[in-house]
Amino acid sequence: MSVLVNKDSKIIVQGFTGSEGTFHAGQMIQYGTNVVGGVTPGKGGQTHLDKPVFNTVQEAVEKAGADVTIIFVPPAFAADAIMEAADAGIKVIIAITEGIPVADMVKAADYIKNKDCRLVGPNCPGVITPGEAKVGIMPGFVFKKGKVGIVSKSGTLTYEASDQVVKQGYGISTAIGIGGDPIIGTTTKEAVELFMNDPETEAIVMIGEIGGQLEADAAKWIKENGNKKPVIGFIAGETAPAGRTMGHAGAIVGGSEDTAQAKKKIMRECGIHVVDSPAEIGKKVAEVLSK
């Protein structure tokens, strides 16, 4: 049992023949991910990277049995791509695209909420279950199989945390980059819940950032649900000036609870092992798991 993706996932790439889609699909295939084809409207019937190209997601579901998609579609069309995937019955939709207009995401998020699917992203690095499936843009070699789940708003810190955990002699069950946009599919709380319910995950690394309520919501849920597994937490952006949007569109401090200090306080109160520097994540994981 893994979280979201595994060796049996049948993965398609929307925006398959574009430059981003081509490059990252190639890396995913090289990693050993089960990519069964891709979608580029108007290019159906062709092959690309030795995989079939379909005109629609529906066709990819019918002909290749696709159940997971990764989206490398330009921002103006990406919300439509998400809705198309949900309509076609795709179970896990991973949207990498950065810069999707917020109004489009409002519409897409509302459209898919009653569908039987889970959206990860947009503006995220994707999901990796080491040794089984890499559905995203992360450097696969950093991740080794193990028992630590990672949920992160930051792509770079996902890789950094994984590297540290591996260097401490542990490994990763699954890493989920949830993305840094104001409107995203899977929240920190939902990702933590997936890991809490996953028998292969023994500890969780939760990396957040300034802005929004996601980390506070997750921390409160962890406390209310008995904190069954240790959670190691870090909040990025402590030195960011108040009121300034940083690299992520969602990383803007709106209220007193949005600051790094406030989030860390709430997390500590809820029993999370909070570190003050990303350099301490691996050591803290080792310390908690060796008890």
mmCIF file of C-alpha atoms in Angstrom:
data_model
loop_
_atom_site.group_PDB
_atom_site.id
_atom_site.type_symbol
_atom_site.label_atom_id
_atom_site.label_comp_id
_atom_site.label_asym_id
_atom_site.label_seq_id
_atom_site.Cartn_x
_atom_site.Cartn_y
_atom_site.Cartn_z
ATOM 1 C CA MET A 1 0.000 0.000 0.000
ATOM 2 C CA SER A 2 1.458 3.355 -0.966
ATOM 3 C CA VAL A 3 -0.013 6.818 -0.997
ATOM 4 C CA LEU A 4 -1.552 8.103 -4.277
ATOM 5 C CA VAL A 5 0.823 6.424 -6.791
ATOM 6 C CA ASN A 6 2.636 3.091 -7.019
ATOM 7 C CA LYS A 7 4.080 0.605 -9.511
ATOM 8 C CA ASP A 8 0.570 -0.406 -10.657
ATOM 9 C CA SER A 9 -0.564 3.164 -11.440
ATOM 10 C CA LYS A 10 -1.265 3.681 -15.157
ATOM 11 C CA ILE A 11 -0.021 7.191 -15.824
ATOM 12 C CA ILE A 12 -0.663 9.550 -18.728
ATOM 13 C CA VAL A 13 0.871 12.933 -19.465
ATOM 14 C CA GLN A 14 -1.397 15.800 -20.556
ATOM 15 C CA GLY A 15 0.671 18.158 -22.698
ATOM 16 C CA PHE A 16 2.747 15.100 -23.635
ATOM 17 C CA THR A 17 4.373 16.390 -26.814
ATOM 18 C CA GLY A 18 5.256 19.875 -25.532
ATOM 19 C CA SER A 19 8.822 20.606 -24.402
ATOM 20 C CA GLU A 20 8.103 20.352 -20.641
ATOM 21 C CA GLY A 21 5.909 17.286 -21.039
ATOM 22 C CA THR A 22 8.481 15.580 -23.245
ATOM 23 C CA PHE A 23 11.422 16.240 -20.947
ATOM 24 C CA HIS A 24 9.740 15.216 -17.700
ATOM 25 C CA ALA A 25 7.852 12.256 -19.213
ATOM 26 C CA GLY A 26 11.242 11.013 -20.457
ATOM 27 C CA GLN A 27 12.667 11.299 -16.933
ATOM 28 C CA MET A 28 9.643 9.535 -15.449
ATOM 29 C CA ILE A 29 9.930 6.660 -17.938
ATOM 30 C CA GLN A 30 13.658 6.388 -17.262
ATOM 31 C CA TYR A 31 12.889 6.155 -13.524
ATOM 32 C CA GLY A 32 10.677 3.133 -14.245
ATOM 33 C CA THR A 33 7.293 4.835 -13.877
ATOM 34 C CA ASN A 34 4.457 3.067 -15.696
ATOM 35 C CA VAL A 35 3.652 5.776 -18.275
ATOM 36 C CA VAL A 36 1.020 4.319 -20.621
ATOM 37 C CA GLY A 37 0.776 7.264 -23.029
ATOM 38 C CA GLY A 38 -0.067 10.916 -23.264
ATOM 39 C CA VAL A 39 -2.649 13.400 -24.494
ATOM 40 C CA THR A 40 -2.140 16.150 -27.066
ATOM 41 C CA PRO A 41 -5.329 17.195 -28.905
ATOM 42 C CA GLY A 42 -4.907 16.797 -32.651
ATOM 43 C CA LYS A 43 -1.966 14.400 -32.388
ATOM 44 C CA GLY A 44 -3.918 11.257 -31.511
ATOM 45 C CA GLY A 45 -2.668 8.121 -33.242
ATOM 46 C CA GLN A 46 0.964 9.215 -33.226
ATOM 47 C CA THR A 47 3.626 7.800 -30.916
ATOM 48 C CA HIS A 48 5.940 9.898 -28.759
ATOM 49 C CA LEU A 49 8.763 8.545 -26.568
ATOM 50 C CA ASP A 50 7.589 5.117 -27.814
ATOM 51 C CA LYS A 51 4.203 5.658 -26.141
ATOM 52 C CA PRO A 52 0.797 6.243 -27.777
ATOM 53 C CA VAL A 53 -0.587 9.774 -28.086
ATOM 54 C CA PHE A 54 -4.343 10.249 -27.567
ATOM 55 C CA ASN A 55 -6.571 13.175 -28.535
ATOM 56 C CA THR A 56 -8.516 13.144 -25.260
ATOM 57 C CA VAL A 57 -8.152 11.872 -21.706
ATOM 58 C CA GLN A 58 -11.320 9.813 -22.220
ATOM 59 C CA GLU A 59 -9.609 7.958 -25.062
ATOM 60 C CA ALA A 60 -6.533 7.330 -22.873
ATOM 61 C CA VAL A 61 -8.767 5.895 -20.141
ATOM 62 C CA GLU A 62 -10.653 3.665 -22.590
ATOM 63 C CA LYS A 63 -7.645 2.423 -24.585
ATOM 64 C CA ALA A 64 -4.804 2.418 -22.030
ATOM 65 C CA GLY A 65 -6.695 2.085 -18.739
ATOM 66 C CA ALA A 66 -5.176 5.328 -17.413
ATOM 67 C CA ASP A 67 -5.972 6.148 -13.770
ATOM 68 C CA VAL A 68 -3.366 8.850 -12.974
ATOM 69 C CA THR A 69 -2.511 11.947 -14.990
ATOM 70 C CA ILE A 70 0.216 14.555 -14.792
ATOM 71 C CA ILE A 71 -0.536 17.925 -16.372
ATOM 72 C CA PHE A 72 2.053 19.999 -18.263
ATOM 73 C CA VAL A 73 -0.497 22.183 -20.039
ATOM 74 C CA PRO A 74 0.079 25.964 -20.421
ATOM 75 C CA PRO A 75 -1.605 28.084 -17.689
ATOM 76 C CA ALA A 76 -4.472 29.363 -19.858
ATOM 77 C CA PHE A 77 -5.676 25.802 -20.621
ATOM 78 C CA ALA A 78 -4.593 23.923 -17.498
ATOM 79 C CA ALA A 79 -7.846 24.276 -15.527
ATOM 80 C CA ASP A 80 -9.724 22.805 -18.498
ATOM 81 C CA ALA A 81 -7.218 19.931 -18.538
ATOM 82 C CA ILE A 82 -7.937 19.256 -14.842
ATOM 83 C CA MET A 83 -11.704 19.221 -15.458
ATOM 84 C CA GLU A 84 -11.307 16.998 -18.522
ATOM 85 C CA ALA A 85 -9.312 14.464 -16.488
ATOM 86 C CA ALA A 86 -11.937 14.459 -13.708
ATOM 87 C CA ASP A 87 -14.714 13.951 -16.280
ATOM 88 C CA ALA A 88 -12.871 11.014 -17.817
ATOM 89 C CA GLY A 89 -12.673 9.176 -14.492
ATOM 90 C CA ILE A 90 -8.991 9.725 -13.668
ATOM 91 C CA LYS A 91 -8.483 9.051 -9.931
ATOM 92 C CA VAL A 92 -5.305 11.074 -9.242
ATOM 93 C CA ILE A 93 -4.695 14.359 -11.089
ATOM 94 C CA ILE A 94 -1.286 15.949 -10.582
ATOM 95 C CA ALA A 95 -1.077 19.499 -11.954
ATOM 96 C CA ILE A 96 2.489 20.784 -12.328
ATOM 97 C CA THR A 97 1.574 23.976 -14.217
ATOM 98 C CA GLU A 98 2.516 27.242 -12.537
ATOM 99 C CA GLY A 99 0.607 30.483 -13.067
ATOM 100 C CA ILE A 100 -2.934 29.162 -13.574
ATOM 101 C CA PRO A 101 -5.277 32.161 -13.077
ATOM 102 C CA VAL A 102 -6.940 32.015 -9.647
ATOM 103 C CA ALA A 103 -10.406 32.494 -11.189
ATOM 104 C CA ASP A 104 -9.810 29.400 -13.348
ATOM 105 C CA MET A 105 -8.757 27.360 -10.295
ATOM 106 C CA VAL A 106 -11.848 28.469 -8.354
ATOM 107 C CA LYS A 107 -13.961 27.063 -11.177
ATOM 108 C CA ALA A 108 -11.927 23.854 -11.556
ATOM 109 C CA ALA A 109 -11.830 23.149 -7.798
ATOM 110 C CA ASP A 110 -15.603 23.596 -7.563
ATOM 111 C CA TYR A 111 -16.174 21.444 -10.656
ATOM 112 C CA ILE A 112 -14.194 18.441 -9.414
ATOM 113 C CA LYS A 113 -15.280 18.445 -5.760
ATOM 114 C CA ASN A 114 -18.101 15.958 -6.311
ATOM 115 C CA LYS A 115 -16.075 13.757 -8.654
ATOM 116 C CA ASP A 116 -14.263 10.632 -7.507
ATOM 117 C CA CYS A 117 -10.762 12.055 -7.903
ATOM 118 C CA ARG A 118 -7.952 13.716 -6.007
ATOM 119 C CA LEU A 119 -6.110 16.761 -7.329
ATOM 120 C CA VAL A 120 -2.518 17.461 -6.272
ATOM 121 C CA GLY A 121 -1.254 20.944 -7.118
ATOM 122 C CA PRO A 122 -1.206 23.054 -9.204
ATOM 123 C CA ASN A 123 2.245 24.679 -9.118
ATOM 124 C CA CYS A 124 3.739 21.626 -7.437
ATOM 125 C CA PRO A 125 6.625 19.182 -8.001
ATOM 126 C CA GLY A 126 4.307 16.150 -7.995
ATOM 127 C CA VAL A 127 4.295 12.864 -6.095
ATOM 128 C CA ILE A 128 6.945 10.142 -5.812
ATOM 129 C CA THR A 129 6.797 6.689 -4.279
ATOM 130 C CA PRO A 130 10.502 5.749 -4.432
ATOM 131 C CA GLY A 131 11.357 2.694 -6.504
ATOM 132 C CA GLU A 132 7.808 2.530 -7.879
ATOM 133 C CA ALA A 133 6.559 5.723 -9.523
ATOM 134 C CA LYS A 134 7.777 9.268 -10.005
ATOM 135 C CA VAL A 135 4.893 11.433 -11.192
ATOM 136 C CA GLY A 136 6.422 14.861 -11.254
ATOM 137 C CA ILE A 137 9.553 16.910 -11.777
ATOM 138 C CA MET A 138 11.571 15.903 -8.710
ATOM 139 C CA PRO A 139 15.108 14.446 -9.077
ATOM 140 C CA GLY A 140 14.426 10.739 -8.545
ATOM 141 C CA PHE A 141 17.909 9.825 -7.335
ATOM 142 C CA VAL A 142 17.434 11.835 -4.105
ATOM 143 C CA PHE A 143 14.625 9.539 -2.901
ATOM 144 C CA LYS A 144 15.174 6.085 -1.390
ATOM 145 C CA LYS A 145 12.437 3.710 -0.229
ATOM 146 C CA GLY A 146 11.572 3.842 3.455
ATOM 147 C CA LYS A 147 9.053 4.700 6.158
ATOM 148 C CA VAL A 148 8.956 8.513 6.275
ATOM 149 C CA GLY A 149 6.180 10.385 4.455
ATOM 150 C CA ILE A 150 6.829 13.944 3.280
ATOM 151 C CA VAL A 151 4.214 16.619 2.606
ATOM 152 C CA SER A 152 5.528 19.974 1.469
ATOM 153 C CA LYS A 153 4.404 23.265 -0.057
ATOM 154 C CA SER A 154 7.928 23.784 -1.398
ATOM 155 C CA GLY A 155 9.423 21.661 -4.159
ATOM 156 C CA THR A 156 13.032 22.405 -3.252
ATOM 157 C CA LEU A 157 12.476 21.652 0.436
ATOM 158 C CA THR A 158 10.845 18.334 -0.510
ATOM 159 C CA TYR A 159 14.113 17.237 -2.112
ATOM 160 C CA GLU A 160 16.204 18.729 0.703
ATOM 161 C CA ALA A 161 14.182 16.949 3.433
ATOM 162 C CA SER A 162 14.324 13.652 1.554
ATOM 163 C CA ASP A 163 18.075 13.920 1.058
ATOM 164 C CA GLN A 164 18.569 14.520 4.790
ATOM 165 C CA VAL A 165 16.274 11.651 5.819
ATOM 166 C CA VAL A 166 18.134 9.284 3.477
ATOM 167 C CA LYS A 167 21.535 10.459 4.791
ATOM 168 C CA GLN A 168 20.341 9.611 8.322
ATOM 169 C CA GLY A 169 19.812 6.029 7.167
ATOM 170 C CA TYR A 170 16.036 6.218 6.726
ATOM 171 C CA GLY A 171 13.960 6.427 3.552
ATOM 172 C CA ILE A 172 10.758 7.833 2.097
ATOM 173 C CA SER A 173 7.408 6.023 1.746
ATOM 174 C CA THR A 174 5.911 8.715 -0.496
ATOM 175 C CA ALA A 175 6.642 12.420 -0.932
ATOM 176 C CA ILE A 176 3.797 14.760 -1.897
ATOM 177 C CA GLY A 177 4.496 18.290 -3.103
ATOM 178 C CA ILE A 178 1.133 20.000 -2.620
ATOM 179 C CA GLY A 179 2.048 23.272 -4.361
ATOM 180 C CA GLY A 180 2.173 26.887 -3.273
ATOM 181 C CA ASP A 181 -0.808 28.465 -5.027
ATOM 182 C CA PRO A 182 -3.719 30.104 -3.151
ATOM 183 C CA ILE A 183 -6.094 27.365 -4.384
ATOM 184 C CA ILE A 184 -4.758 23.820 -4.433
ATOM 185 C CA GLY A 185 -6.386 20.408 -4.578
ATOM 186 C CA THR A 186 -4.891 18.411 -1.710
ATOM 187 C CA THR A 187 -4.313 20.350 1.512
ATOM 188 C CA THR A 188 -1.621 19.726 4.114
ATOM 189 C CA LYS A 189 -4.252 18.151 6.408
ATOM 190 C CA GLU A 190 -5.487 15.804 3.671
ATOM 191 C CA ALA A 191 -1.938 14.700 2.841
ATOM 192 C CA VAL A 192 -1.143 14.123 6.530
ATOM 193 C CA GLU A 193 -4.354 12.083 6.813
ATOM 194 C CA LEU A 194 -3.268 9.880 3.890
ATOM 195 C CA PHE A 195 0.040 9.201 5.660
ATOM 196 C CA MET A 196 -1.610 8.581 9.046
ATOM 197 C CA ASN A 197 -3.744 5.901 7.343
ATOM 198 C CA ASP A 198 -0.834 4.362 5.397
ATOM 199 C CA PRO A 199 0.610 1.275 7.113
ATOM 200 C CA GLU A 200 3.992 1.782 5.408
ATOM 201 C CA THR A 201 4.523 5.274 6.841
ATOM 202 C CA GLU A 202 5.924 5.484 10.396
ATOM 203 C CA ALA A 203 6.705 9.212 10.619
ATOM 204 C CA ILE A 204 5.658 12.324 8.707
ATOM 205 C CA VAL A 205 7.655 15.396 7.703
ATOM 206 C CA MET A 206 5.344 18.384 7.231
ATOM 207 C CA ILE A 207 6.894 21.393 5.503
ATOM 208 C CA GLY A 208 4.829 24.555 5.293
ATOM 209 C CA GLU A 209 5.369 28.229 4.687
ATOM 210 C CA ILE A 210 3.989 31.612 5.692
ATOM 211 C CA GLY A 211 0.509 32.558 4.502
ATOM 212 C CA GLY A 212 -2.813 30.745 4.786
ATOM 213 C CA GLN A 213 -4.179 28.317 7.366
ATOM 214 C CA LEU A 214 -3.142 24.932 5.945
ATOM 215 C CA GLU A 215 -0.518 24.049 8.540
ATOM 216 C CA ALA A 216 -2.636 25.200 11.492
ATOM 217 C CA ASP A 217 -5.577 23.140 10.188
ATOM 218 C CA ALA A 218 -3.334 20.085 9.838
ATOM 219 C CA ALA A 219 -1.824 20.555 13.300
ATOM 220 C CA LYS A 220 -5.253 20.819 14.927
ATOM 221 C CA TRP A 221 -6.432 17.704 13.072
ATOM 222 C CA ILE A 222 -3.334 15.795 14.261
ATOM 223 C CA LYS A 223 -4.033 16.771 17.874
ATOM 224 C CA GLU A 224 -7.745 15.918 17.646
ATOM 225 C CA ASN A 225 -7.011 12.528 16.103
ATOM 226 C CA GLY A 226 -4.539 11.365 18.704
ATOM 227 C CA ASN A 227 -1.214 11.984 16.937
ATOM 228 C CA LYS A 228 -0.695 8.279 16.141
ATOM 229 C CA LYS A 229 2.598 8.842 14.293
ATOM 230 C CA PRO A 230 5.331 11.388 15.018
ATOM 231 C CA VAL A 231 5.220 14.514 12.852
ATOM 232 C CA ILE A 232 8.303 16.667 12.236
ATOM 233 C CA GLY A 233 7.434 20.199 11.127
ATOM 234 C CA PHE A 234 9.163 23.155 9.505
ATOM 235 C CA ILE A 235 7.783 26.517 8.316
ATOM 236 C CA ALA A 236 9.634 28.396 5.574
ATOM 237 C CA GLY A 237 9.627 32.179 5.238
ATOM 238 C CA GLU A 238 10.382 33.311 8.786
ATOM 239 C CA THR A 239 12.469 36.241 7.509
ATOM 240 C CA ALA A 240 9.968 37.351 4.872
ATOM 241 C CA PRO A 241 8.755 40.961 5.215
ATOM 242 C CA ALA A 242 5.107 41.199 6.324
ATOM 243 C CA GLY A 243 2.544 41.691 3.567
ATOM 244 C CA ARG A 244 4.921 40.799 0.746
ATOM 245 C CA THR A 245 4.052 37.982 -1.679
ATOM 246 C CA MET A 246 7.076 35.730 -1.948
ATOM 247 C CA GLY A 247 7.866 33.136 -4.626
ATOM 248 C CA HIS A 248 4.599 31.292 -4.078
ATOM 249 C CA ALA A 249 1.356 33.086 -4.849
ATOM 250 C CA GLY A 250 -0.157 31.650 -1.656
ATOM 251 C CA ALA A 251 2.706 32.815 0.579
ATOM 252 C CA ILE A 252 1.322 36.138 1.684
ATOM 253 C CA VAL A 253 0.703 36.913 5.339
ATOM 254 C CA GLY A 254 -2.878 38.066 5.802
ATOM 255 C CA GLY A 255 -3.501 37.775 9.539
ATOM 256 C CA SER A 256 -1.710 37.188 12.816
ATOM 257 C CA GLU A 257 -1.927 33.395 12.461
ATOM 258 C CA ASP A 258 -0.236 33.432 9.038
ATOM 259 C CA THR A 259 3.269 34.250 10.287
ATOM 260 C CA ALA A 260 5.958 31.600 10.689
ATOM 261 C CA GLN A 261 6.166 32.212 14.452
ATOM 262 C CA ALA A 262 2.399 31.821 14.931
ATOM 263 C CA LYS A 263 2.281 28.644 12.845
ATOM 264 C CA LYS A 264 5.202 27.103 14.711
ATOM 265 C CA LYS A 265 3.548 27.905 18.042
ATOM 266 C CA ILE A 266 0.286 26.207 17.000
ATOM 267 C CA MET A 267 2.213 23.186 15.662
ATOM 268 C CA ARG A 268 4.200 22.800 18.906
ATOM 269 C CA GLU A 269 1.008 23.080 20.957
ATOM 270 C CA CYS A 270 -0.441 20.238 18.879
ATOM 271 C CA GLY A 271 2.484 17.904 19.601
ATOM 272 C CA ILE A 272 4.484 18.356 16.385
ATOM 273 C CA HIS A 273 8.305 18.244 16.604
ATOM 274 C CA VAL A 274 9.082 21.650 15.079
ATOM 275 C CA VAL A 275 12.581 22.552 13.832
ATOM 276 C CA ASP A 276 13.699 26.145 13.265
ATOM 277 C CA SER A 277 15.987 25.427 10.302
ATOM 278 C CA PRO A 278 15.527 23.121 7.303
ATOM 279 C CA ALA A 279 19.036 21.822 8.040
ATOM 280 C CA GLU A 280 17.665 20.154 11.207
ATOM 281 C CA ILE A 281 14.896 18.095 9.551
ATOM 282 C CA GLY A 282 16.901 14.889 9.018
ATOM 283 C CA LYS A 283 18.455 14.909 12.498
ATOM 284 C CA LYS A 284 15.044 15.425 14.118
ATOM 285 C CA VAL A 285 13.524 12.544 12.117
ATOM 286 C CA ALA A 286 16.367 10.238 13.248
ATOM 287 C CA GLU A 287 16.013 11.405 16.858
ATOM 288 C CA VAL A 288 12.244 10.805 16.905
ATOM 289 C CA LEU A 289 12.400 7.414 15.163
ATOM 290 C CA SER A 290 15.240 6.076 17.304
ATOM 291 C CA LYS A 291 13.241 6.504 20.531
#
